[in-house]
Coordinates of C-alpha atoms and ligand atoms in Angstrom, one line a residue:
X169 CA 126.2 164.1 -12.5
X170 CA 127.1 166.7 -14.9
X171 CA 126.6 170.3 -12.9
X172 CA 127.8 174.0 -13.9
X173 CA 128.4 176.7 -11.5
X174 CA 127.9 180.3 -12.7
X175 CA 130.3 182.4 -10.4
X176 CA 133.4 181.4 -8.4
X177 CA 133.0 183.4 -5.2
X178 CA 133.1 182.0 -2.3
X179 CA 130.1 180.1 -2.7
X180 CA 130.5 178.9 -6.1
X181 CA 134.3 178.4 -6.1
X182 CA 133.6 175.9 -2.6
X183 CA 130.4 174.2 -3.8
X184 CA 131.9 173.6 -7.3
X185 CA 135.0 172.2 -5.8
X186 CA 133.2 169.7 -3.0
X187 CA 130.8 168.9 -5.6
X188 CA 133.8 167.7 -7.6
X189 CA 135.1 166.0 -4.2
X190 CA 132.4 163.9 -4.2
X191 CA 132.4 162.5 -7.6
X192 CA 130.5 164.9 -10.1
X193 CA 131.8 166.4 -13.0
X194 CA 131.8 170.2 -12.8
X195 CA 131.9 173.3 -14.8
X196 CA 132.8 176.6 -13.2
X197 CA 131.7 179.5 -14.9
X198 CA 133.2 183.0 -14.1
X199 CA 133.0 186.2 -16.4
X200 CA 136.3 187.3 -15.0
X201 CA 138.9 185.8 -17.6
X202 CA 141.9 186.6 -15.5
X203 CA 140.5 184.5 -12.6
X204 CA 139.9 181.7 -14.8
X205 CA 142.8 181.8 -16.0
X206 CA 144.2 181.8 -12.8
X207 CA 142.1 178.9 -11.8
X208 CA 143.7 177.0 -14.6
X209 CA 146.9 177.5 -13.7
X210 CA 146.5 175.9 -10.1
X211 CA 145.9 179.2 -7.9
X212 CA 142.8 180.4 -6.0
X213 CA 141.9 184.1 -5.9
X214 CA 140.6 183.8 -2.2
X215 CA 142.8 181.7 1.4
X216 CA 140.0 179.4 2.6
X217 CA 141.7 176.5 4.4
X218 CA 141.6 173.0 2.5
X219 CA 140.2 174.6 -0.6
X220 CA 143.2 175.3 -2.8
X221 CA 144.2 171.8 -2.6
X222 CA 140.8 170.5 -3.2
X223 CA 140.4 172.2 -6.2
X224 CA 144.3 171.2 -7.3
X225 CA 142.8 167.3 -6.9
X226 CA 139.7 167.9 -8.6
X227 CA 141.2 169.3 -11.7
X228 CA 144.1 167.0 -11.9
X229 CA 141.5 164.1 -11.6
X230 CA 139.3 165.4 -14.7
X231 CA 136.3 166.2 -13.0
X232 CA 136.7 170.2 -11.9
X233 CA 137.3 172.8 -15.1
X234 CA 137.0 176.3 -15.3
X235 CA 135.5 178.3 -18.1
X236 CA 134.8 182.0 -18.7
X237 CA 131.4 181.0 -21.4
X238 CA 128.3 180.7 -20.1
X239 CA 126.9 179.3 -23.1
X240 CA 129.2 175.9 -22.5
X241 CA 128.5 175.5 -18.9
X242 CA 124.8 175.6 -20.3
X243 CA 125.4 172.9 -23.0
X244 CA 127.6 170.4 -21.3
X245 CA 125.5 170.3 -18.1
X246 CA 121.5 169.1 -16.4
X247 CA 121.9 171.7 -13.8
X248 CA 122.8 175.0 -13.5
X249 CA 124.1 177.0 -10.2
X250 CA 123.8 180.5 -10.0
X251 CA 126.2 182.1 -7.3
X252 CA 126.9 185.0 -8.4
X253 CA 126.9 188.0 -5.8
X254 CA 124.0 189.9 -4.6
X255 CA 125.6 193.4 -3.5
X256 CA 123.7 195.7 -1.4
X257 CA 122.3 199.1 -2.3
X258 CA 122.1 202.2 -0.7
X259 CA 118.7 201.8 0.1
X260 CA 119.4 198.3 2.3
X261 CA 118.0 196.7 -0.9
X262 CA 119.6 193.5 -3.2
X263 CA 120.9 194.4 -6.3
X264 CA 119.9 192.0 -8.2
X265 CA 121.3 192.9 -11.7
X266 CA 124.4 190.0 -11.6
X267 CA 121.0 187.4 -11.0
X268 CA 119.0 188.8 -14.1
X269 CA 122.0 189.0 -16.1
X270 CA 122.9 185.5 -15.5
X271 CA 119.1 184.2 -15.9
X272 CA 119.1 186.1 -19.3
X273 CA 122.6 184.2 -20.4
X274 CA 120.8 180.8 -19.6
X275 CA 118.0 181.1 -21.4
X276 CA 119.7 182.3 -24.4
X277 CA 122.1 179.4 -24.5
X278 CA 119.3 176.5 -23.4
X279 CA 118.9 173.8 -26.3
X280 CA 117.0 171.4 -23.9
X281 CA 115.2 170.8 -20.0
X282 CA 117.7 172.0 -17.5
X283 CA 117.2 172.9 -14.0
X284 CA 117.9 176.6 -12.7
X285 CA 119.0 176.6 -9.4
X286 CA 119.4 179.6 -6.9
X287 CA 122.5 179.4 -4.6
X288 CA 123.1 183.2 -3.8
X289 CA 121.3 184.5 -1.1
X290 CA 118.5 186.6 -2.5
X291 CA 115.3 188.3 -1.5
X292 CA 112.0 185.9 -1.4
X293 CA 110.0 185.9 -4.9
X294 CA 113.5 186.1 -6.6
X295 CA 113.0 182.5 -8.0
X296 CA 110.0 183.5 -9.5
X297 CA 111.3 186.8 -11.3
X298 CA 113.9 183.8 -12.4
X299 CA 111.8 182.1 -14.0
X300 CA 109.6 185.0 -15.7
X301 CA 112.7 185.6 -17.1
X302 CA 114.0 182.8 -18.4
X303 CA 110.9 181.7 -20.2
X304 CA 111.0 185.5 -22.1
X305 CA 114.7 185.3 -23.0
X306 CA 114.7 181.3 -23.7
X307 CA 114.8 181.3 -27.8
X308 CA 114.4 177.9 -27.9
X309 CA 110.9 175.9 -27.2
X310 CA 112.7 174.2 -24.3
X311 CA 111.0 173.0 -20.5
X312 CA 113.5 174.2 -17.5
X313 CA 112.6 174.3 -13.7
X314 CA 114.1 177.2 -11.3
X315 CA 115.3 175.7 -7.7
X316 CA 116.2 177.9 -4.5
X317 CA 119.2 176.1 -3.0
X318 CA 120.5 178.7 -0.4
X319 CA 123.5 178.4 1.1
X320 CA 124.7 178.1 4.5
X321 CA 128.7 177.8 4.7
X322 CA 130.7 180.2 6.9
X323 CA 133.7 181.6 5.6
X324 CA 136.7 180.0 6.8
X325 CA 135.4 177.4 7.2
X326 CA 133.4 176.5 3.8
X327 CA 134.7 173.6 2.7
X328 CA 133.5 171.8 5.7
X329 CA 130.7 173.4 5.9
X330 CA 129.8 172.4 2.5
X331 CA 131.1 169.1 3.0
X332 CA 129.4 167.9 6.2
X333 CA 126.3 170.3 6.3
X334 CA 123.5 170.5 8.9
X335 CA 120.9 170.3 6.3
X336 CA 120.3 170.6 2.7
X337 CA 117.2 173.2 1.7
X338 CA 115.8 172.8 -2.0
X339 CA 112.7 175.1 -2.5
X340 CA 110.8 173.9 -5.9
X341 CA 107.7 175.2 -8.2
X342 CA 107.3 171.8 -9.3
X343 CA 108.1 168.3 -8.1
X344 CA 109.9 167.5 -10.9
X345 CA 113.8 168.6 -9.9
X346 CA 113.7 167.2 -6.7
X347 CA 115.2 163.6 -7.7
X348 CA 118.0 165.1 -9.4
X349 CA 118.4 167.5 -6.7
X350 CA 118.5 164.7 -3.9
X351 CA 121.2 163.0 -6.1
X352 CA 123.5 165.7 -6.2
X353 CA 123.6 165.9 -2.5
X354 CA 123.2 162.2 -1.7
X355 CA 126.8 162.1 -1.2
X356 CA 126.8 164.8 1.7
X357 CA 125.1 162.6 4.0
X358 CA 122.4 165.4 5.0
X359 CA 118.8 165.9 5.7
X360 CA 117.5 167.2 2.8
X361 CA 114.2 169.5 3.4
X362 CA 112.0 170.4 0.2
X363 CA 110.1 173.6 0.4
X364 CA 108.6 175.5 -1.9
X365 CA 110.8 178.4 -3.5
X366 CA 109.5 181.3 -1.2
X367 CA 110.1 179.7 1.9
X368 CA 114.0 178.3 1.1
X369 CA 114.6 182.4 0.3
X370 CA 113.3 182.8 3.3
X371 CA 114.6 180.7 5.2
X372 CA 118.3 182.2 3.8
X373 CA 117.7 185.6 5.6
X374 CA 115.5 184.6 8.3
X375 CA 118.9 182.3 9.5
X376 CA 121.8 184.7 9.0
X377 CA 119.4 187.7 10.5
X378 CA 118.6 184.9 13.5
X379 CA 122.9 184.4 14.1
X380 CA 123.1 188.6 14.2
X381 CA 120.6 188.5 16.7
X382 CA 122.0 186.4 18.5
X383 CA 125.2 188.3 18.3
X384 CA 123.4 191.6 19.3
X385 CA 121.2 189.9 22.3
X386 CA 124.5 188.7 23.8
X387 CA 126.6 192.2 22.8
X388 CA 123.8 194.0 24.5
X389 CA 124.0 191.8 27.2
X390 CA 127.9 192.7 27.4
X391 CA 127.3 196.4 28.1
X392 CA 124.7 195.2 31.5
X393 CA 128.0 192.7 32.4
X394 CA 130.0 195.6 32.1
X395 CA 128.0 197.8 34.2
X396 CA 127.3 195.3 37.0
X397 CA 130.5 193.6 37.4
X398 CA 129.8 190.3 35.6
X399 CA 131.4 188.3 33.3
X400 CA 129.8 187.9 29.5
X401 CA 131.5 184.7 29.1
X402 CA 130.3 182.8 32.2
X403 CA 126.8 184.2 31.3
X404 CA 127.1 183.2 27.5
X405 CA 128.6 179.7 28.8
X406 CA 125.7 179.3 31.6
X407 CA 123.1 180.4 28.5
X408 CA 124.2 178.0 25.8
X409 CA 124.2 175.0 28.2
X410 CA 120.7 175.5 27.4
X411 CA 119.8 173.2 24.0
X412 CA 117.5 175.8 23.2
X413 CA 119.4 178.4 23.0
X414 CA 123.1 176.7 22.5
X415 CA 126.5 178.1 23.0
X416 CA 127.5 178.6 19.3
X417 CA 127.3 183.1 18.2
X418 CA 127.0 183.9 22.1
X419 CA 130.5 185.3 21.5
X420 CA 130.7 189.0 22.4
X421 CA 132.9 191.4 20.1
X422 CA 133.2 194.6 18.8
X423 CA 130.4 193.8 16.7
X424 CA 129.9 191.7 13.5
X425 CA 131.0 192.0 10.0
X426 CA 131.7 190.4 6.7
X427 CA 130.1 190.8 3.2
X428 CA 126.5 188.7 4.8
X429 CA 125.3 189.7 8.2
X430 CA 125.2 193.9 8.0
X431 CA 124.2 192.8 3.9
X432 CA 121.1 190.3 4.4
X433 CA 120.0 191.9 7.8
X434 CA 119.5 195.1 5.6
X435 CA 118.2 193.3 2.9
X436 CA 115.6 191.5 5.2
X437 CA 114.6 194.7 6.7
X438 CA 113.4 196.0 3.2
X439 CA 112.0 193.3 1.8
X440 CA 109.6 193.1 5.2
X441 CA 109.0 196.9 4.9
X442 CA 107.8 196.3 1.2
X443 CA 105.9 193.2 2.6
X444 CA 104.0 195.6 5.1
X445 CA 105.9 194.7 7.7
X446 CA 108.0 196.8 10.2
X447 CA 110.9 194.6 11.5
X448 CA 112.1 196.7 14.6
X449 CA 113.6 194.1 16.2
X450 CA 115.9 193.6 13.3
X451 CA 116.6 197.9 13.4
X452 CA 117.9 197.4 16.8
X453 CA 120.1 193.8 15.8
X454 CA 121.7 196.8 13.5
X455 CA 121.4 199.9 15.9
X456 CA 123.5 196.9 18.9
X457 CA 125.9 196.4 16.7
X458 CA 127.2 199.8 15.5
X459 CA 126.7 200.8 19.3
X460 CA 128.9 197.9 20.5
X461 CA 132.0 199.6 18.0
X462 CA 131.1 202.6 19.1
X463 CA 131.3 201.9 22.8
X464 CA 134.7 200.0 21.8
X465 CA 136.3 203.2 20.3
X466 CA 134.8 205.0 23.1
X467 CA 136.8 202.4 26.1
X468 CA 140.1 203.1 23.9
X469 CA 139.6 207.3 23.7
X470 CA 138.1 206.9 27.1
X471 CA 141.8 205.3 28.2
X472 CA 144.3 207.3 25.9
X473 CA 142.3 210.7 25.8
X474 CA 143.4 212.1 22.4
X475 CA 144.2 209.9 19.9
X476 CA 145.5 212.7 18.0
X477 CA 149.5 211.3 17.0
X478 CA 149.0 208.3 19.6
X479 CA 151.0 205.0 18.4
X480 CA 148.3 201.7 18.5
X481 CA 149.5 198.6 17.3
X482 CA 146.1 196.3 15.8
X483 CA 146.2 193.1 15.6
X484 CA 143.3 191.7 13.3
X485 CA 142.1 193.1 9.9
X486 CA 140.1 190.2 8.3
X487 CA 136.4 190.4 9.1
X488 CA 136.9 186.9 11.1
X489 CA 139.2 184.4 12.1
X490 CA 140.6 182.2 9.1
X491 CA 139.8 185.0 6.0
X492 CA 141.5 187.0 4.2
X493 CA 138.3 188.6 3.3
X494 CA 138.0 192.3 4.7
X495 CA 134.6 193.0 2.9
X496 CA 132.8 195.2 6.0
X497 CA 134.7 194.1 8.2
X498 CA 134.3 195.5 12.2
X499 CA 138.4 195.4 12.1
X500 CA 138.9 198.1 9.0
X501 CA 136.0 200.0 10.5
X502 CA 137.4 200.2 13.6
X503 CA 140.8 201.4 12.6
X504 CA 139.2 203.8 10.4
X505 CA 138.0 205.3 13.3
X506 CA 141.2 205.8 15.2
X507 CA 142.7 207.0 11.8
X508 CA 140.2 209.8 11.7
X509 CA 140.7 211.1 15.4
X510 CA 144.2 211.5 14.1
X511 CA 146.1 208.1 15.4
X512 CA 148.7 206.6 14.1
X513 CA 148.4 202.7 13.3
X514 CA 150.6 199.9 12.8
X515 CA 148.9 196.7 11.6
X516 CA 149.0 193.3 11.1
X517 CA 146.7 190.1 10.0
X518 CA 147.9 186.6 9.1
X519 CA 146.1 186.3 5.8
X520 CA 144.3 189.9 5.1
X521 CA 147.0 192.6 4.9
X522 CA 147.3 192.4 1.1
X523 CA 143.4 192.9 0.7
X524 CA 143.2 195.4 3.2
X525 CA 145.9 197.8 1.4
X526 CA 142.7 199.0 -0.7
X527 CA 141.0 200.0 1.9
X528 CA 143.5 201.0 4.4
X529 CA 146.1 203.7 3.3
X530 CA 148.6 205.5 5.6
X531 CA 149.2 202.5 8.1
X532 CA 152.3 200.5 8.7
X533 CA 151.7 196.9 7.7
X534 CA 153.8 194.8 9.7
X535 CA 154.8 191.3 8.7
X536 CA 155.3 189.9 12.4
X537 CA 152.4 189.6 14.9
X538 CA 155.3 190.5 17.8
X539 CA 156.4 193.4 16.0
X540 CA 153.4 195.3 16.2
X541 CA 153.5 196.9 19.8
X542 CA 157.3 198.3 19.0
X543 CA 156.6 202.0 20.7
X544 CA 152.9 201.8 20.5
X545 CA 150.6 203.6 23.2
X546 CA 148.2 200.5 23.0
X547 CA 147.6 197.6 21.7
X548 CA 144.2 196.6 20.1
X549 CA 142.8 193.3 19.1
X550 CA 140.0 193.4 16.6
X551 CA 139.9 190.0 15.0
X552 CA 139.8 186.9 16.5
X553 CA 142.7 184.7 14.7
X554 CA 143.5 181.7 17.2
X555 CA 147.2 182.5 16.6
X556 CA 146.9 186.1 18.7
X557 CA 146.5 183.8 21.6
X558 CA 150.4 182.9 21.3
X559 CA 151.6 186.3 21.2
X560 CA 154.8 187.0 22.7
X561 CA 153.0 188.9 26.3
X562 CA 156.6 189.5 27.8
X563 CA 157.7 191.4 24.4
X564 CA 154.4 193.3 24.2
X565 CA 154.2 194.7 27.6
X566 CA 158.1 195.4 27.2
X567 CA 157.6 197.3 23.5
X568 CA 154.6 199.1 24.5
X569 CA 155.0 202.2 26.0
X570 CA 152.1 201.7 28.5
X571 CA 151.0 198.1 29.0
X572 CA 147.4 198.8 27.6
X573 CA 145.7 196.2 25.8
X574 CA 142.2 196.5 24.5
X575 CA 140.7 193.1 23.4
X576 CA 138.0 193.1 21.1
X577 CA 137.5 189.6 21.1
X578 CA 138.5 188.3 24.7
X579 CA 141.3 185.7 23.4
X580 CA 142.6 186.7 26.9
X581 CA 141.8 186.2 30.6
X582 CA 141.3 189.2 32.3
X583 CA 142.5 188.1 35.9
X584 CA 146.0 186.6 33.8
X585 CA 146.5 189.8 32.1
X586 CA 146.3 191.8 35.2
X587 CA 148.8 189.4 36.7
X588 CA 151.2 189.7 33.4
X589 CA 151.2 193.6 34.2
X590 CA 148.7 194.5 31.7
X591 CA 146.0 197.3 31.5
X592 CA 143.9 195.0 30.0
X593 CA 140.2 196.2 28.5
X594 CA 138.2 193.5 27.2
X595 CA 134.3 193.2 26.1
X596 CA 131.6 192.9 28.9
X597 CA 133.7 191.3 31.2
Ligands
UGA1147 C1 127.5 183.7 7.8 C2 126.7 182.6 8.3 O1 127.3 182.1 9.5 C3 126.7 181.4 7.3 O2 125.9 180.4 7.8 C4 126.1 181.9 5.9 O3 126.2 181.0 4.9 C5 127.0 183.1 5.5 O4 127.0 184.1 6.5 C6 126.5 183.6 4.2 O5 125.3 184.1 4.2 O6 127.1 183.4 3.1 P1 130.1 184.3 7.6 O7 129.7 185.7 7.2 O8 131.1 183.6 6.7 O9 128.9 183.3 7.6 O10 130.7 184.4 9.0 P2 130.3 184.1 10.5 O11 131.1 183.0 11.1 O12 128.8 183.9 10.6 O13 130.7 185.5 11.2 C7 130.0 186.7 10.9 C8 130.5 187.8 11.8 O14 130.0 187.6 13.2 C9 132.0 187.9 12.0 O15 132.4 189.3 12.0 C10 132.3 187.2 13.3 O16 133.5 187.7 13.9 C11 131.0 187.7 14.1 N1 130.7 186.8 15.3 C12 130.4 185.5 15.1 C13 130.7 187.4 16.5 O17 130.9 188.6 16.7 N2 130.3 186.6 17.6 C14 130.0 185.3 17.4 O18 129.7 184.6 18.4 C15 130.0 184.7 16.1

């Protein structure tokens, strides 16, 4: 099939590239020339394993190309993406000017039927505005149908999300996009569920603002561990056992991140306010989580005293394991706070340090992992990259001036550490 992508975030930029993978001819559209030029030439503006060589096969074999016109993407293509992003305000609301701006573009350049379809995560009714505002802006007499397709990959792990998803959701007006819709996904081997457009924006946020709770309930659950002598992991392993609740974002942390989860919970929130509804339960998913960095800075003040001119190597800057992304992310936040009670960091992430260096100034960015304790007071871990796991212990402890680890993301076992020589401080265990 012949299918155009507007935007080549994360979302577009993955779903373009699988779509390719699978045999469709693709158009990605971006309004950013120097990334399409970029994309041209072979590179990708974002690490995401598997992807770059995805998109190196799909172009080489003719059916992946990148273009910075809208109006061509329109023309040579049935269906139309949209992923463009959907930023928050300062309210908690979506801005939704990227979306409009986009819709406005299509219908100017539509010469016949086309289908519209939704991939950005947006607030329910969105598809309709879509369509109100395509018809005004559409010069032509021409029919189109608007689609919600929400999205459900995790960065890091996107393109097999994308390629071996749990289920497929196409919200529609009308039944008429729903064939071509099934065909584009045929490939993907996945239940496909057909709703109408309200409910697949719905059931975007009502999912991601499910995983934070999920995150909070077992965070809260963390701090009770913490005061009773328990251990969160044996409780979160004796939990997901369950199949109804499963074992999957029962991972205490410092607290989750990332450009979706603090974004769509917010963005939830509103939209229920505006909807007459009053969603406390998602105000304290929020309140758990900026308690549960709070309480983190608090075990590492707690330990060291003043911060002021104390040495703490961190270990972690990406939002999550396998990303260089560093959008919100708890890592940044959390040495942010140290900076400001006057500590003095040395850092180091596998994939995220060049990001970061725009939002982290005065830090020492350090190239290797094991380098990173070298006359520190502490040692912090705030992301959890499977490669911390194999850091050099004997060379830590040695380099440190006091053995004090404090583990945002238990990669380590508490009763090992102890034995190793460690002060070891790890979440709700
Ligand atoms: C999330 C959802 O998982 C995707 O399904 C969704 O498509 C995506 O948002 C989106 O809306 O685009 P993502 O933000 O890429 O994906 O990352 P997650 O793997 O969900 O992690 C989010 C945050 O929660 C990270 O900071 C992570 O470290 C934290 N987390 C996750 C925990 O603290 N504990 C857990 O058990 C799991």
């Amino acid at each position: 099939m012949k299918l155009t992508i507007i935007g080549t975030g994360y979302v577009g930029l993955v779903t373009g590239t699988c779509f390719a993978e699978v045999g469709h001819h693709v158009i990605c559209v971006d309004n950013n020339a120097e990334k399409v030029a970029m994309l041209k030439a072979g590179g990708i503006p974002i690490y995401e394993p598997g992807l770059e060589e995805l998109v190196q096969k799909n172009v080489a074999e003719g059916r992946l190309s990148f273009t910075a016109s809208t109006a061509e993407g329109v023309e040579k293509s049935d269906i139309i993406f949209i992923a463009v992003p959907t930023p928050p305000q300062a309210d908690g609301s979506v801005d939704l000017s990227f979306i409009e701006g986009v819709a406005r573009e299509i219908a100017g350049a539509m010469t016949s039927y086309k289908i519209i379809v939704d991939k950005s995560t947006v607030p329910v009714k969105t598809g309709e505005k879509v369509a109100e505002t395509i018809k005004r802006y559409c010069k032509a007499k021409v029919e189109f149908d608007v689609v919600s397709n929400p999205e459900f990959l995790r960065e890091g792990f996107a393109v097999q999300d994308l390629m071996k998803p749990d289920r497929v959701v196409v919200g529609e007006r009308s039944q008429r996009p729903v064939p071509a819709m099934k065909q584009v996904y045929e490939p993907f081997k996945a239940p496909i569920i057909v709703t109408d457009i309200n409910s697949a924006e719905l059931i975007k946020h009502a999912a991601n603002s499910f995983l934070a709770l999920k995150i909070s309930y077992i965070n809260a659950v963390s701090i009770i561990c913490e005061a009773s002598g328990a251990n969160v992991q044996e409780v979160a392993n004796g939990m997901g056992m369950d199949a109804r609740i499963g074992r999957q974002f029962l991972d205490a942390s410092l607290g989750f991140g990332g450009s979706c989860f603090p974004k769509d919970l917010s963005a939830f929130i509103k939209i229920s306010d505006q909807l007459g509804y009053n969603f406390a339960l998602l105000k304290e998913v929020q309140r758990i989580n900026s308690f549960q960095m709070e309480r983190f800075v608090k075990k590492i003040s707690d330990t060291l005293w003043v911060l002021k001119d104390k040495k703490i190597g961190v270990l972690g800057l990406a939002f999550k394991q396998n990303t260089d992304d560093v959008r919100t992310s708890p890592a940044i936040d959390l040495c942010q706070r140290l900076q400001k009670e006057g500590a003095i960091l040395r850092v180091h992430d596998p994939k995220a340090m060049e990001k970061a260096r725009a939002l982290l100034q005065g830090v020492t960015y350090v190239a290797d992992m094991n380098e990173v304790a070298q006359g520190c007071d502490a040692l912090v871990i705030a992301t959890e990259w499977p490669v911390f796991k194999k850091l050099d212990l004997d060379r830590a402890r040695k380099d440190l001036t006091h053995p004090i680890i404090f583990d945002g993301r238990n990669l380590f076992d508490p009763a090992e550490m102890e034995r190793l020589g460690f002060i070891y401080k790890s979440i709700g265990r």
